mmCIF file of C-alpha atoms in Angstrom:
data_model
loop_
_atom_site.group_PDB
_atom_site.id
_atom_site.type_symbol
_atom_site.label_atom_id
_atom_site.label_comp_id
_atom_site.label_asym_id
_atom_site.label_seq_id
_atom_site.Cartn_x
_atom_site.Cartn_y
_atom_site.Cartn_z
ATOM 1 C CA MET A 26 -49.385 99.485 12.784
ATOM 2 C CA LYS A 27 -51.422 97.738 10.140
ATOM 3 C CA ARG A 28 -49.083 94.767 10.320
ATOM 4 C CA THR A 29 -49.548 94.469 14.307
ATOM 5 C CA TRP A 30 -53.317 94.770 13.824
ATOM 6 C CA LEU A 31 -53.449 92.092 11.142
ATOM 7 C CA VAL A 32 -51.546 89.650 13.411
ATOM 8 C CA TRP A 33 -53.688 90.395 16.319
ATOM 9 C CA SER A 34 -56.886 90.028 14.289
ATOM 10 C CA VAL A 35 -55.645 86.734 12.786
ATOM 11 C CA GLY A 36 -54.577 85.376 16.226
ATOM 12 C CA ILE A 37 -58.066 86.249 17.677
ATOM 13 C CA THR A 38 -59.947 84.592 14.721
ATOM 14 C CA ALA A 39 -57.818 81.512 15.333
ATOM 15 C CA LEU A 40 -58.824 81.437 18.923
ATOM 16 C CA ILE A 41 -62.553 81.773 18.246
ATOM 17 C CA VAL A 42 -62.461 79.173 15.718
ATOM 18 C CA ALA A 43 -60.655 76.763 17.886
ATOM 19 C CA ALA A 44 -63.190 77.517 20.763
ATOM 20 C CA ALA A 45 -65.974 76.943 18.216
ATOM 21 C CA VAL A 46 -64.539 73.669 17.187
ATOM 22 C CA ALA A 47 -63.907 72.510 20.767
ATOM 23 C CA THR A 48 -67.422 73.028 21.779
ATOM 24 C CA ASP A 49 -68.989 71.749 18.405
ATOM 25 C CA LYS A 50 -69.894 68.082 19.642
ATOM 26 C CA ARG A 51 -70.999 65.289 17.431
ATOM 27 C CA LYS A 52 -74.434 64.142 17.927
ATOM 28 C CA SER A 53 -72.920 60.850 18.849
ATOM 29 C CA GLU A 54 -70.803 62.569 21.600
ATOM 30 C CA GLU A 55 -74.022 64.280 22.847
ATOM 31 C CA ALA A 56 -75.834 60.922 23.121
ATOM 32 C CA PHE A 57 -72.784 59.569 24.964
ATOM 33 C CA ASP A 58 -72.839 62.151 27.243
ATOM 34 C CA ARG A 59 -76.561 61.609 27.989
ATOM 35 C CA LEU A 60 -75.723 57.888 28.641
ATOM 36 C CA ALA A 61 -72.883 58.845 30.902
ATOM 37 C CA SER A 62 -75.711 60.802 33.078
ATOM 38 C CA LEU A 63 -76.619 57.406 34.154
ATOM 39 C CA GLN A 64 -73.481 57.077 36.276
ATOM 40 C CA GLY A 65 -74.311 55.609 39.750
ATOM 41 C CA LYS A 66 -76.604 52.806 41.038
ATOM 42 C CA TRP A 67 -80.031 51.594 39.699
ATOM 43 C CA GLU A 68 -82.264 48.882 40.868
ATOM 44 C CA GLY A 69 -84.896 46.906 38.894
ATOM 45 C CA GLU A 70 -86.600 43.472 39.090
ATOM 46 C CA GLN A 71 -87.105 40.999 36.137
ATOM 47 C CA GLU A 72 -89.476 37.888 36.596
ATOM 48 C CA GLY A 73 -89.148 38.325 40.379
ATOM 49 C CA VAL A 74 -85.296 38.471 40.618
ATOM 50 C CA LYS A 75 -83.855 41.751 41.755
ATOM 51 C CA ILE A 76 -81.212 43.446 39.691
ATOM 52 C CA ASN A 77 -78.690 46.004 40.762
ATOM 53 C CA VAL A 78 -76.895 47.970 37.693
ATOM 54 C CA THR A 79 -73.953 50.272 38.321
ATOM 55 C CA TYR A 80 -72.729 52.675 35.563
ATOM 56 C CA THR A 81 -69.249 54.037 35.759
ATOM 57 C CA LEU A 82 -67.396 56.339 33.414
ATOM 58 C CA THR A 83 -63.935 54.781 32.799
ATOM 59 C CA ALA A 84 -60.905 54.974 30.459
ATOM 60 C CA ASN A 85 -60.613 58.815 30.813
ATOM 61 C CA GLY A 86 -64.314 59.289 30.111
ATOM 62 C CA SER A 87 -64.188 57.664 26.683
ATOM 63 C CA ALA A 88 -66.157 54.492 27.949
ATOM 64 C CA LEU A 89 -69.267 53.939 30.107
ATOM 65 C CA MET A 90 -69.201 50.604 31.968
ATOM 66 C CA GLU A 91 -72.642 48.971 32.871
ATOM 67 C CA GLU A 92 -72.413 46.217 35.506
ATOM 68 C CA PHE A 93 -75.471 44.003 35.730
ATOM 69 C CA ARG A 94 -75.778 42.120 38.941
ATOM 70 C CA PRO A 95 -78.847 40.014 39.344
ATOM 71 C CA ALA A 96 -79.490 38.798 43.039
ATOM 72 C CA SER A 97 -78.866 35.349 41.589
ATOM 73 C CA GLY A 98 -77.088 34.452 38.665
ATOM 74 C CA PRO A 99 -73.777 35.682 37.042
ATOM 75 C CA VAL A 100 -72.773 39.205 36.681
ATOM 76 C CA MET A 101 -72.613 40.763 33.009
ATOM 77 C CA ILE A 102 -70.867 43.732 31.844
ATOM 78 C CA THR A 103 -71.604 46.173 28.871
ATOM 79 C CA ILE A 104 -69.235 48.849 27.659
ATOM 80 C CA PHE A 105 -70.572 51.881 25.598
ATOM 81 C CA THR A 106 -68.138 54.023 23.475
ATOM 82 C CA VAL A 107 -68.323 56.441 20.628
ATOM 83 C CA ASP A 108 -67.220 55.627 17.095
ATOM 84 C CA GLY A 109 -67.409 58.554 14.835
ATOM 85 C CA ASP A 110 -71.093 59.203 14.354
ATOM 86 C CA HIS A 111 -72.138 55.822 15.916
ATOM 87 C CA LEU A 112 -72.277 54.521 19.522
ATOM 88 C CA ILE A 113 -71.039 50.943 20.138
ATOM 89 C CA ALA A 114 -72.254 48.678 23.023
ATOM 90 C CA THR A 115 -70.085 45.656 23.664
ATOM 91 C CA HIS A 116 -71.852 43.025 25.743
ATOM 92 C CA TYR A 117 -69.823 40.666 27.948
ATOM 93 C CA CYS A 118 -72.571 37.964 28.426
ATOM 94 C CA SER A 119 -73.065 35.058 30.784
ATOM 95 C CA ALA A 120 -73.643 32.969 27.808
ATOM 96 C CA LYS A 121 -69.962 33.311 27.213
ATOM 97 C CA ASN A 122 -70.139 35.324 24.012
ATOM 98 C CA GLN A 123 -69.565 38.841 23.245
ATOM 99 C CA PRO A 124 -72.086 40.591 20.814
ATOM 100 C CA GLN A 125 -70.902 44.029 19.606
ATOM 101 C CA MET A 126 -73.925 46.325 18.721
ATOM 102 C CA VAL A 127 -73.972 49.532 16.884
ATOM 103 C CA THR A 128 -76.428 52.346 16.585
ATOM 104 C CA ALA A 129 -77.092 53.745 13.183
ATOM 105 C CA ALA A 130 -75.615 57.370 12.731
ATOM 106 C CA ILE A 131 -76.907 59.510 15.425
ATOM 107 C CA ASP A 132 -78.960 62.519 14.252
ATOM 108 C CA ASP A 133 -80.925 63.159 17.471
ATOM 109 C CA ALA A 134 -79.184 62.747 20.837
ATOM 110 C CA GLN A 135 -82.353 62.832 22.596
ATOM 111 C CA LYS A 136 -84.075 59.800 20.978
ATOM 112 C CA PRO A 137 -83.741 56.388 22.466
ATOM 113 C CA LEU A 138 -80.684 54.495 21.449
ATOM 114 C CA ALA A 139 -81.136 51.491 19.165
ATOM 115 C CA PHE A 140 -78.051 49.057 18.810
ATOM 116 C CA SER A 141 -78.240 46.274 16.469
ATOM 117 C CA LEU A 142 -75.833 43.397 16.226
ATOM 118 C CA ALA A 143 -72.737 43.980 14.241
ATOM 119 C CA ARG A 144 -70.607 40.952 15.116
ATOM 120 C CA ILE A 145 -70.226 38.517 17.924
ATOM 121 C CA THR A 146 -67.146 36.789 19.291
ATOM 122 C CA GLY A 147 -67.333 33.659 21.420
ATOM 123 C CA LEU A 148 -70.332 32.167 19.618
ATOM 124 C CA LYS A 149 -70.095 28.347 19.847
ATOM 125 C CA SER A 150 -72.475 27.894 17.118
ATOM 126 C CA PRO A 151 -75.053 29.869 15.028
ATOM 127 C CA ASP A 152 -77.926 28.336 17.114
ATOM 128 C CA ALA A 153 -76.315 29.311 20.506
ATOM 129 C CA TRP A 154 -78.224 31.846 22.591
ATOM 130 C CA HIS A 155 -76.906 35.478 21.951
ATOM 131 C CA ASN A 156 -78.163 38.932 22.169
ATOM 132 C CA THR A 157 -78.917 40.621 18.841
ATOM 133 C CA GLY A 158 -80.032 44.163 19.724
ATOM 134 C CA LEU A 159 -80.429 46.664 22.842
ATOM 135 C CA THR A 160 -82.597 49.777 22.970
ATOM 136 C CA VAL A 161 -82.008 52.197 25.849
ATOM 137 C CA PHE A 162 -84.934 54.318 26.806
ATOM 138 C CA GLN A 163 -84.124 57.270 29.290
ATOM 139 C CA GLU A 164 -87.398 58.333 30.350
ATOM 140 C CA ASP A 165 -86.045 60.973 32.899
ATOM 141 C CA ASN A 166 -83.122 61.302 35.237
ATOM 142 C CA ASP A 167 -84.431 58.539 37.481
ATOM 143 C CA HIS A 168 -86.086 56.031 35.245
ATOM 144 C CA LEU A 169 -84.489 53.699 32.752
ATOM 145 C CA THR A 170 -85.754 51.002 30.463
ATOM 146 C CA GLN A 171 -83.695 48.564 28.311
ATOM 147 C CA GLN A 172 -85.237 46.340 25.612
ATOM 148 C CA TRP A 173 -82.942 43.487 24.817
ATOM 149 C CA THR A 174 -83.484 41.258 21.716
ATOM 150 C CA TYR A 175 -81.952 37.656 21.323
ATOM 151 C CA GLU A 176 -81.836 34.515 19.248
ATOM 152 C CA SER A 177 -81.333 30.950 20.023
ATOM 153 C CA LYS A 178 -81.906 27.841 17.884
ATOM 154 C CA GLY A 179 -83.584 29.959 15.388
ATOM 155 C CA LYS A 180 -86.084 31.717 17.552
ATOM 156 C CA THR A 181 -86.142 35.259 18.546
ATOM 157 C CA GLY A 182 -87.366 37.099 21.644
ATOM 158 C CA LYS A 183 -86.996 40.151 23.691
ATOM 159 C CA THR A 184 -86.557 40.954 27.499
ATOM 160 C CA VAL A 185 -87.461 44.199 28.878
ATOM 161 C CA PHE A 186 -85.687 45.707 32.012
ATOM 162 C CA ARG A 187 -86.930 48.750 34.043
ATOM 163 C CA TYR A 188 -84.732 50.442 36.451
ATOM 164 C CA THR A 189 -85.035 53.185 38.981
ATOM 165 C CA ARG A 190 -82.074 55.254 40.205
ATOM 166 C CA VAL A 191 -80.846 54.554 43.607
ATOM 167 C CA ARG A 192 -80.810 57.908 45.537
ATOM 168 C CA GLN A 193 -77.729 58.756 47.911
ATOM 169 C CA GLY A 194 -78.628 57.319 51.334
ATOM 170 C CA ALA A 195 -81.065 54.748 49.945
ATOM 171 C CA SER A 196 -80.194 50.994 49.921
#
C-alpha cells in the first residue's frame, strides 16, 4: 500500500511541476504576447501620407509580421520574434537593407519595447540610409506609437508614427 501511494504521489507531483513550468512564461514571451495583441489592421498618417499597417501572427505563433503600406511608396515588412530573454525585430526596408534590432533582456513585459541595431544586411555602404532603432509604445488596445531612429551620411534622426486600430466594419 505504501509503495502504491508513493508512486501516485510522485506522479501527481510531476504533473504539478510540469503544469507550473508550462505556465511559467519568460518576460520576453509575455512581451511578445502583448505585441501579438496588435493583430489586425491599423491606420495612421505621416507627413500627410496615409499609412495602413497590418499585424499577422505567423509561423505557428512564433513570429508577428507587420506589413507597412503607405498610400504612396513601397511596402515594408518587420518580423518580431522571441530569442531567449530578448525580442528581435528584423525590418525589410524600402532602402533595400535589413536591420536586425534587439531589445535588452526584458524585465517588465508592460514597458515600451526599445530595439537597438545589432546587425544589418544589404547595406551598400556605411553612409547609406538605414534604421538604427525602434521603440514600440502600446498606449492601449486601440492606440500605438512607433519611434524609428535612423542614420544616413553620418547624421541621425527619428520618425514617429501614430496608429489607431481599425474596428470591424470600419474602412
